[in-house]
mmCIF file of C-alpha atoms in Angstrom:
data_model
loop_
_atom_site.group_PDB
_atom_site.id
_atom_site.type_symbol
_atom_site.label_atom_id
_atom_site.label_comp_id
_atom_site.label_asym_id
_atom_site.label_seq_id
_atom_site.Cartn_x
_atom_site.Cartn_y
_atom_site.Cartn_z
ATOM 1 C CA UNK A 1 57.956 3.749 86.079
ATOM 2 C CA UNK A 2 58.144 7.377 87.267
ATOM 3 C CA UNK A 3 61.120 9.428 85.595
ATOM 4 C CA UNK A 4 62.550 11.879 87.543
ATOM 5 C CA UNK A 5 65.654 14.293 87.931
ATOM 6 C CA UNK A 6 67.791 13.322 91.043
ATOM 7 C CA UNK A 7 70.540 14.903 92.652
ATOM 8 C CA UNK A 8 72.747 12.892 94.335
ATOM 9 C CA UNK A 9 74.764 14.635 96.895
ATOM 10 C CA UNK A 10 77.599 12.487 98.206
ATOM 11 C CA UNK A 11 81.316 12.860 98.833
ATOM 12 C CA UNK A 12 82.224 9.449 98.012
ATOM 13 C CA UNK A 13 83.285 9.365 94.203
ATOM 14 C CA UNK A 14 82.851 5.965 93.395
ATOM 15 C CA UNK A 15 79.635 5.547 94.849
ATOM 16 C CA UNK A 16 78.463 8.488 92.978
ATOM 17 C CA UNK A 17 79.467 6.438 89.595
ATOM 18 C CA UNK A 18 77.602 3.262 91.045
ATOM 19 C CA UNK A 19 74.212 5.258 91.616
ATOM 20 C CA UNK A 20 74.508 7.232 88.644
ATOM 21 C CA UNK A 21 74.835 4.582 86.321
ATOM 22 C CA UNK A 22 71.938 2.175 87.945
ATOM 23 C CA UNK A 23 69.422 5.260 88.447
ATOM 24 C CA UNK A 24 70.348 5.817 84.764
ATOM 25 C CA UNK A 25 69.343 2.544 83.791
ATOM 26 C CA UNK A 26 65.797 2.920 85.287
ATOM 27 C CA UNK A 27 65.375 6.240 83.340
ATOM 28 C CA UNK A 28 66.372 8.869 85.692
ATOM 29 C CA UNK A 29 68.595 11.957 85.055
ATOM 30 C CA UNK A 30 70.934 12.233 87.504
ATOM 31 C CA UNK A 31 73.802 14.607 88.500
ATOM 32 C CA UNK A 32 76.173 14.927 91.354
ATOM 33 C CA UNK A 33 77.532 17.094 93.547
ATOM 34 C CA UNK A 34 80.355 15.902 96.145
ATOM 35 C CA UNK A 35 79.564 18.555 98.705
ATOM 36 C CA UNK A 36 76.628 20.247 100.139
ATOM 37 C CA UNK A 37 78.211 23.746 99.269
ATOM 38 C CA UNK A 38 78.342 22.634 95.843
ATOM 39 C CA UNK A 39 74.805 21.442 95.578
ATOM 40 C CA UNK A 40 73.979 24.807 96.914
ATOM 41 C CA UNK A 41 75.419 26.255 94.133
ATOM 42 C CA UNK A 42 73.432 23.972 91.673
ATOM 43 C CA UNK A 43 69.607 24.691 90.382
ATOM 44 C CA UNK A 44 68.161 22.479 93.562
ATOM 45 C CA UNK A 45 64.604 23.422 92.290
ATOM 46 C CA UNK A 46 64.577 22.060 89.368
ATOM 47 C CA UNK A 47 65.315 18.486 90.688
ATOM 48 C CA UNK A 48 62.275 15.612 91.846
ATOM 49 C CA UNK A 49 64.372 14.160 94.375
ATOM 50 C CA UNK A 50 67.651 14.485 96.708
ATOM 51 C CA UNK A 51 69.599 11.488 97.530
ATOM 52 C CA UNK A 52 71.845 12.814 100.301
ATOM 53 C CA UNK A 53 74.701 11.326 102.409
ATOM 54 C CA UNK A 54 74.751 12.527 105.810
ATOM 55 C CA UNK A 55 78.044 12.710 106.640
ATOM 56 C CA UNK A 56 79.522 15.455 104.325
ATOM 57 C CA UNK A 57 82.512 17.440 104.952
ATOM 58 C CA UNK A 58 81.813 21.154 105.875
ATOM 59 C CA UNK A 59 78.033 21.406 106.174
ATOM 60 C CA UNK A 60 76.063 18.237 106.986
ATOM 61 C CA UNK A 61 73.528 16.437 105.363
ATOM 62 C CA UNK A 62 71.189 16.813 107.893
ATOM 63 C CA UNK A 63 71.934 21.046 108.081
ATOM 64 C CA UNK A 64 71.452 21.011 104.245
ATOM 65 C CA UNK A 65 68.193 19.058 104.274
ATOM 66 C CA UNK A 66 67.018 21.974 107.271
ATOM 67 C CA UNK A 67 68.117 24.826 105.229
ATOM 68 C CA UNK A 68 65.910 23.524 102.039
ATOM 69 C CA UNK A 69 63.092 22.750 104.056
ATOM 70 C CA UNK A 70 63.530 26.493 105.189
ATOM 71 C CA UNK A 71 63.239 28.060 101.530
ATOM 72 C CA UNK A 72 59.626 27.809 100.113
ATOM 73 C CA UNK A 73 61.321 27.134 96.936
ATOM 74 C CA UNK A 74 62.702 23.739 98.035
ATOM 75 C CA UNK A 75 60.699 22.570 101.000
ATOM 76 C CA UNK A 76 58.704 20.249 98.700
ATOM 77 C CA UNK A 77 61.251 18.516 97.379
ATOM 78 C CA UNK A 78 61.866 14.805 98.623
ATOM 79 C CA UNK A 79 64.972 13.798 100.478
ATOM 80 C CA UNK A 80 66.352 10.459 101.078
ATOM 81 C CA UNK A 81 68.834 10.215 103.476
ATOM 82 C CA UNK A 82 72.298 7.662 102.820
ATOM 83 C CA UNK A 83 74.515 7.111 105.757
ATOM 84 C CA UNK A 84 76.500 4.873 107.701
ATOM 85 C CA UNK A 85 74.912 5.787 110.816
ATOM 86 C CA UNK A 86 72.116 3.228 111.444
ATOM 87 C CA UNK A 87 71.151 3.932 114.839
ATOM 88 C CA UNK A 88 67.374 4.515 115.628
ATOM 89 C CA UNK A 89 68.268 8.012 117.114
ATOM 90 C CA UNK A 90 70.127 9.427 113.887
ATOM 91 C CA UNK A 91 66.999 7.556 111.933
ATOM 92 C CA UNK A 92 65.141 9.994 113.737
ATOM 93 C CA UNK A 93 67.225 12.806 113.459
ATOM 94 C CA UNK A 94 67.063 12.657 109.802
ATOM 95 C CA UNK A 95 63.380 12.450 109.774
ATOM 96 C CA UNK A 96 63.091 15.577 111.820
ATOM 97 C CA UNK A 97 65.492 17.142 109.971
ATOM 98 C CA UNK A 98 62.935 16.802 106.998
ATOM 99 C CA UNK A 99 63.814 13.785 105.157
ATOM 100 C CA UNK A 100 61.120 11.826 103.707
ATOM 101 C CA UNK A 101 63.460 8.528 103.973
ATOM 102 C CA UNK A 102 66.276 6.835 105.267
ATOM 103 C CA UNK A 103 68.743 3.943 104.136
ATOM 104 C CA UNK A 104 71.666 2.450 105.754
ATOM 105 C CA UNK A 105 75.098 2.158 103.949
ATOM 106 C CA UNK A 106 76.115 -0.239 102.093
ATOM 107 C CA UNK A 107 73.360 0.927 99.623
ATOM 108 C CA UNK A 108 71.398 -1.971 98.302
ATOM 109 C CA UNK A 109 70.557 -1.005 94.940
ATOM 110 C CA UNK A 110 67.540 -3.038 94.725
ATOM 111 C CA UNK A 111 66.168 -1.646 97.958
ATOM 112 C CA UNK A 112 67.353 2.232 96.906
ATOM 113 C CA UNK A 113 65.362 1.832 93.563
ATOM 114 C CA UNK A 114 62.510 0.475 95.675
ATOM 115 C CA UNK A 115 62.506 3.320 98.194
ATOM 116 C CA UNK A 116 62.985 5.927 95.244
ATOM 117 C CA UNK A 117 59.855 4.823 93.427
ATOM 118 C CA UNK A 118 58.022 4.661 96.498
ATOM 119 C CA UNK A 119 58.631 8.333 97.772
ATOM 120 C CA UNK A 120 58.175 9.830 94.019
ATOM 121 C CA UNK A 121 54.650 7.950 94.058
ATOM 122 C CA UNK A 122 54.110 9.370 97.705
ATOM 123 C CA UNK A 123 55.330 12.812 96.988
ATOM 124 C CA UNK A 124 53.904 12.932 93.480
ATOM 125 C CA UNK A 125 51.372 16.048 93.049
ATOM 126 C CA UNK A 126 47.267 14.541 92.856
ATOM 127 C CA UNK A 127 45.137 15.223 89.705
ATOM 128 C CA UNK A 128 41.759 15.024 91.279
ATOM 129 C CA UNK A 129 39.854 12.191 92.882
ATOM 130 C CA UNK A 130 40.649 9.590 89.749
ATOM 131 C CA UNK A 131 44.373 10.297 89.721
ATOM 132 C CA UNK A 132 44.561 9.618 93.289
ATOM 133 C CA UNK A 133 42.773 6.283 93.413
ATOM 134 C CA UNK A 134 44.642 5.224 90.470
ATOM 135 C CA UNK A 135 48.051 6.043 91.332
ATOM 136 C CA UNK A 136 47.789 5.315 95.178
ATOM 137 C CA UNK A 137 46.821 6.017 98.672
ATOM 138 C CA UNK A 138 48.644 6.239 101.968
ATOM 139 C CA UNK A 139 47.231 4.281 105.014
ATOM 140 C CA UNK A 140 49.407 3.652 108.231
ATOM 141 C CA UNK A 141 52.477 5.357 106.679
ATOM 142 C CA UNK A 142 52.713 2.832 103.741
ATOM 143 C CA UNK A 143 52.028 3.879 100.254
ATOM 144 C CA UNK A 144 49.533 1.638 98.011
ATOM 145 C CA UNK A 145 49.994 1.757 94.267
ATOM 146 C CA UNK A 146 48.379 0.213 91.356
ATOM 147 C CA UNK A 147 50.452 0.193 87.853
ATOM 148 C CA UNK A 148 47.535 -0.861 85.347
ATOM 149 C CA UNK A 149 50.136 -1.125 82.725
ATOM 150 C CA UNK A 150 52.291 -3.669 84.711
ATOM 151 C CA UNK A 151 49.557 -5.339 86.090
ATOM 152 C CA UNK A 152 50.974 -4.977 89.523
ATOM 153 C CA UNK A 153 50.681 -3.519 92.880
ATOM 154 C CA UNK A 154 52.942 -1.902 95.341
ATOM 155 C CA UNK A 155 53.437 -1.061 98.899
ATOM 156 C CA UNK A 156 56.278 1.241 99.290
ATOM 157 C CA UNK A 157 57.748 0.453 96.204
ATOM 158 C CA UNK A 158 57.727 -3.672 96.746
ATOM 159 C CA UNK A 159 55.925 -5.331 94.361
ATOM 160 C CA UNK A 160 53.395 -7.313 95.983
ATOM 161 C CA UNK A 161 53.268 -10.380 93.342
ATOM 162 C CA UNK A 162 49.648 -10.657 93.172
ATOM 163 C CA UNK A 163 48.164 -13.256 90.997
ATOM 164 C CA UNK A 164 45.892 -12.000 87.851
ATOM 165 C CA UNK A 165 42.572 -12.704 89.790
ATOM 166 C CA UNK A 166 44.110 -10.983 93.153
ATOM 167 C CA UNK A 167 45.221 -7.905 91.112
ATOM 168 C CA UNK A 168 41.971 -7.538 89.113
ATOM 169 C CA UNK A 169 39.872 -7.989 92.402
ATOM 170 C CA UNK A 170 42.077 -5.340 94.104
ATOM 171 C CA UNK A 171 41.967 -3.003 91.576
ATOM 172 C CA UNK A 172 38.293 -3.229 91.430
ATOM 173 C CA UNK A 173 37.691 -2.219 94.536
ATOM 174 C CA UNK A 174 40.510 0.057 94.998
ATOM 175 C CA UNK A 175 39.449 2.332 92.020
ATOM 176 C CA UNK A 176 35.955 2.371 92.590
ATOM 177 C CA UNK A 177 36.405 2.931 96.370
ATOM 178 C CA UNK A 178 34.246 3.246 98.974
ATOM 179 C CA UNK A 179 31.729 1.478 96.565
ATOM 180 C CA UNK A 180 30.564 -1.934 97.819
ATOM 181 C CA UNK A 181 30.651 -4.932 95.333
ATOM 182 C CA UNK A 182 28.542 -8.212 95.928
ATOM 183 C CA UNK A 183 30.284 -11.617 95.417
ATOM 184 C CA UNK A 184 28.388 -11.850 92.148
ATOM 185 C CA UNK A 185 29.368 -8.507 90.759
ATOM 186 C CA UNK A 186 33.098 -9.143 91.910
ATOM 187 C CA UNK A 187 32.855 -12.461 89.667
ATOM 188 C CA UNK A 188 31.239 -10.779 86.741
ATOM 189 C CA UNK A 189 33.785 -8.112 86.235
ATOM 190 C CA UNK A 190 36.836 -10.080 86.980
ATOM 191 C CA UNK A 191 36.578 -14.151 86.362
ATOM 192 C CA UNK A 192 35.840 -15.410 82.800
ATOM 193 C CA UNK A 193 32.369 -16.033 82.023
ATOM 194 C CA UNK A 194 32.504 -19.575 81.301
ATOM 195 C CA UNK A 195 34.271 -20.616 84.411
ATOM 196 C CA UNK A 196 31.947 -21.205 87.366
ATOM 197 C CA UNK A 197 32.798 -19.650 90.733
ATOM 198 C CA UNK A 198 31.267 -20.127 93.998
ATOM 199 C CA UNK A 199 30.957 -17.173 96.638
ATOM 200 C CA UNK A 200 33.296 -19.305 98.829
ATOM 201 C CA UNK A 201 36.121 -18.874 95.934
ATOM 202 C CA UNK A 202 35.705 -15.195 96.119
ATOM 203 C CA UNK A 203 36.248 -15.326 99.558
ATOM 204 C CA UNK A 204 39.290 -17.300 99.545
ATOM 205 C CA UNK A 205 40.718 -15.002 97.156
ATOM 206 C CA UNK A 206 39.799 -11.796 99.099
ATOM 207 C CA UNK A 207 41.784 -13.664 102.070
ATOM 208 C CA UNK A 208 44.669 -14.417 100.446
ATOM 209 C CA UNK A 209 44.699 -10.775 98.970
ATOM 210 C CA UNK A 210 44.447 -9.431 102.359
ATOM 211 C CA UNK A 211 47.154 -11.508 103.658
ATOM 212 C CA UNK A 212 49.889 -9.958 100.801
ATOM 213 C CA UNK A 213 48.299 -6.114 101.367
ATOM 214 C CA UNK A 214 49.797 -6.957 105.177
ATOM 215 C CA UNK A 215 48.597 -4.001 107.301
ATOM 216 C CA UNK A 216 46.915 -2.554 103.975
ATOM 217 C CA UNK A 217 44.858 -5.570 104.418
ATOM 218 C CA UNK A 218 42.522 -4.059 106.831
ATOM 219 C CA UNK A 219 41.466 -1.608 104.026
ATOM 220 C CA UNK A 220 39.039 -4.143 102.181
ATOM 221 C CA UNK A 221 35.951 -4.439 104.457
ATOM 222 C CA UNK A 222 33.371 -7.223 104.490
ATOM 223 C CA UNK A 223 30.142 -5.936 104.216
ATOM 224 C CA UNK A 224 27.655 -8.284 105.568
ATOM 225 C CA UNK A 225 24.885 -9.527 103.519
ATOM 226 C CA UNK A 226 26.333 -7.110 100.739
ATOM 227 C CA UNK A 227 30.007 -7.593 99.607
ATOM 228 C CA UNK A 228 33.263 -6.204 100.090
ATOM 229 C CA UNK A 229 34.446 -2.575 99.829
ATOM 230 C CA UNK A 230 37.700 -0.733 100.025
ATOM 231 C CA UNK A 231 37.918 1.934 102.452
ATOM 232 C CA UNK A 232 40.782 4.357 104.105
ATOM 233 C CA UNK A 233 39.698 4.498 107.482
#
């Protein structure tokens, strides 16, 4: 998991304590500001992410986000808005103010953690082509991430719950994009050598994998007469 310094800007003291406790359980370092004015006195450029309430007294969360985006030292810091305002127009306003994501209250901790993971992965600086391929890509507004240590794949921070074979097939294609692999090459790389695997078995696993990937499933291309590849259009 990505460890990060997170600044929570929220005027509900009890909610601050809940957020701080749960996020620190995930290994993040969490600081609290109970107003935009208090946050602006802190070393904001040192944080990796801001969790920002919209309806603050004084300077609003929308206004603070705009100010941060106008400052070159803080323009890159990802912002997740938390608010009781759930109308689509409010969401649009938050995104236009510079928010990277928007979550409505009451905050569900599991959803918040997933969104934080997704935003951090999406905004993390890429370290060359290999790091980009191994860590994740954006397609259709969805962040797809491969975690080789957890043996898991995530779409916007949500575990896709792949089987071992599905994960290994995805990792093979994803990590070598856009190389085309024949069915024989996929079997050799993924399946145990003492197991008899037909072309149909490979095709069935690809179909299941595409289904679990949802819109991202279209990235797995069928090359008739050759095999399969992972390609971002």
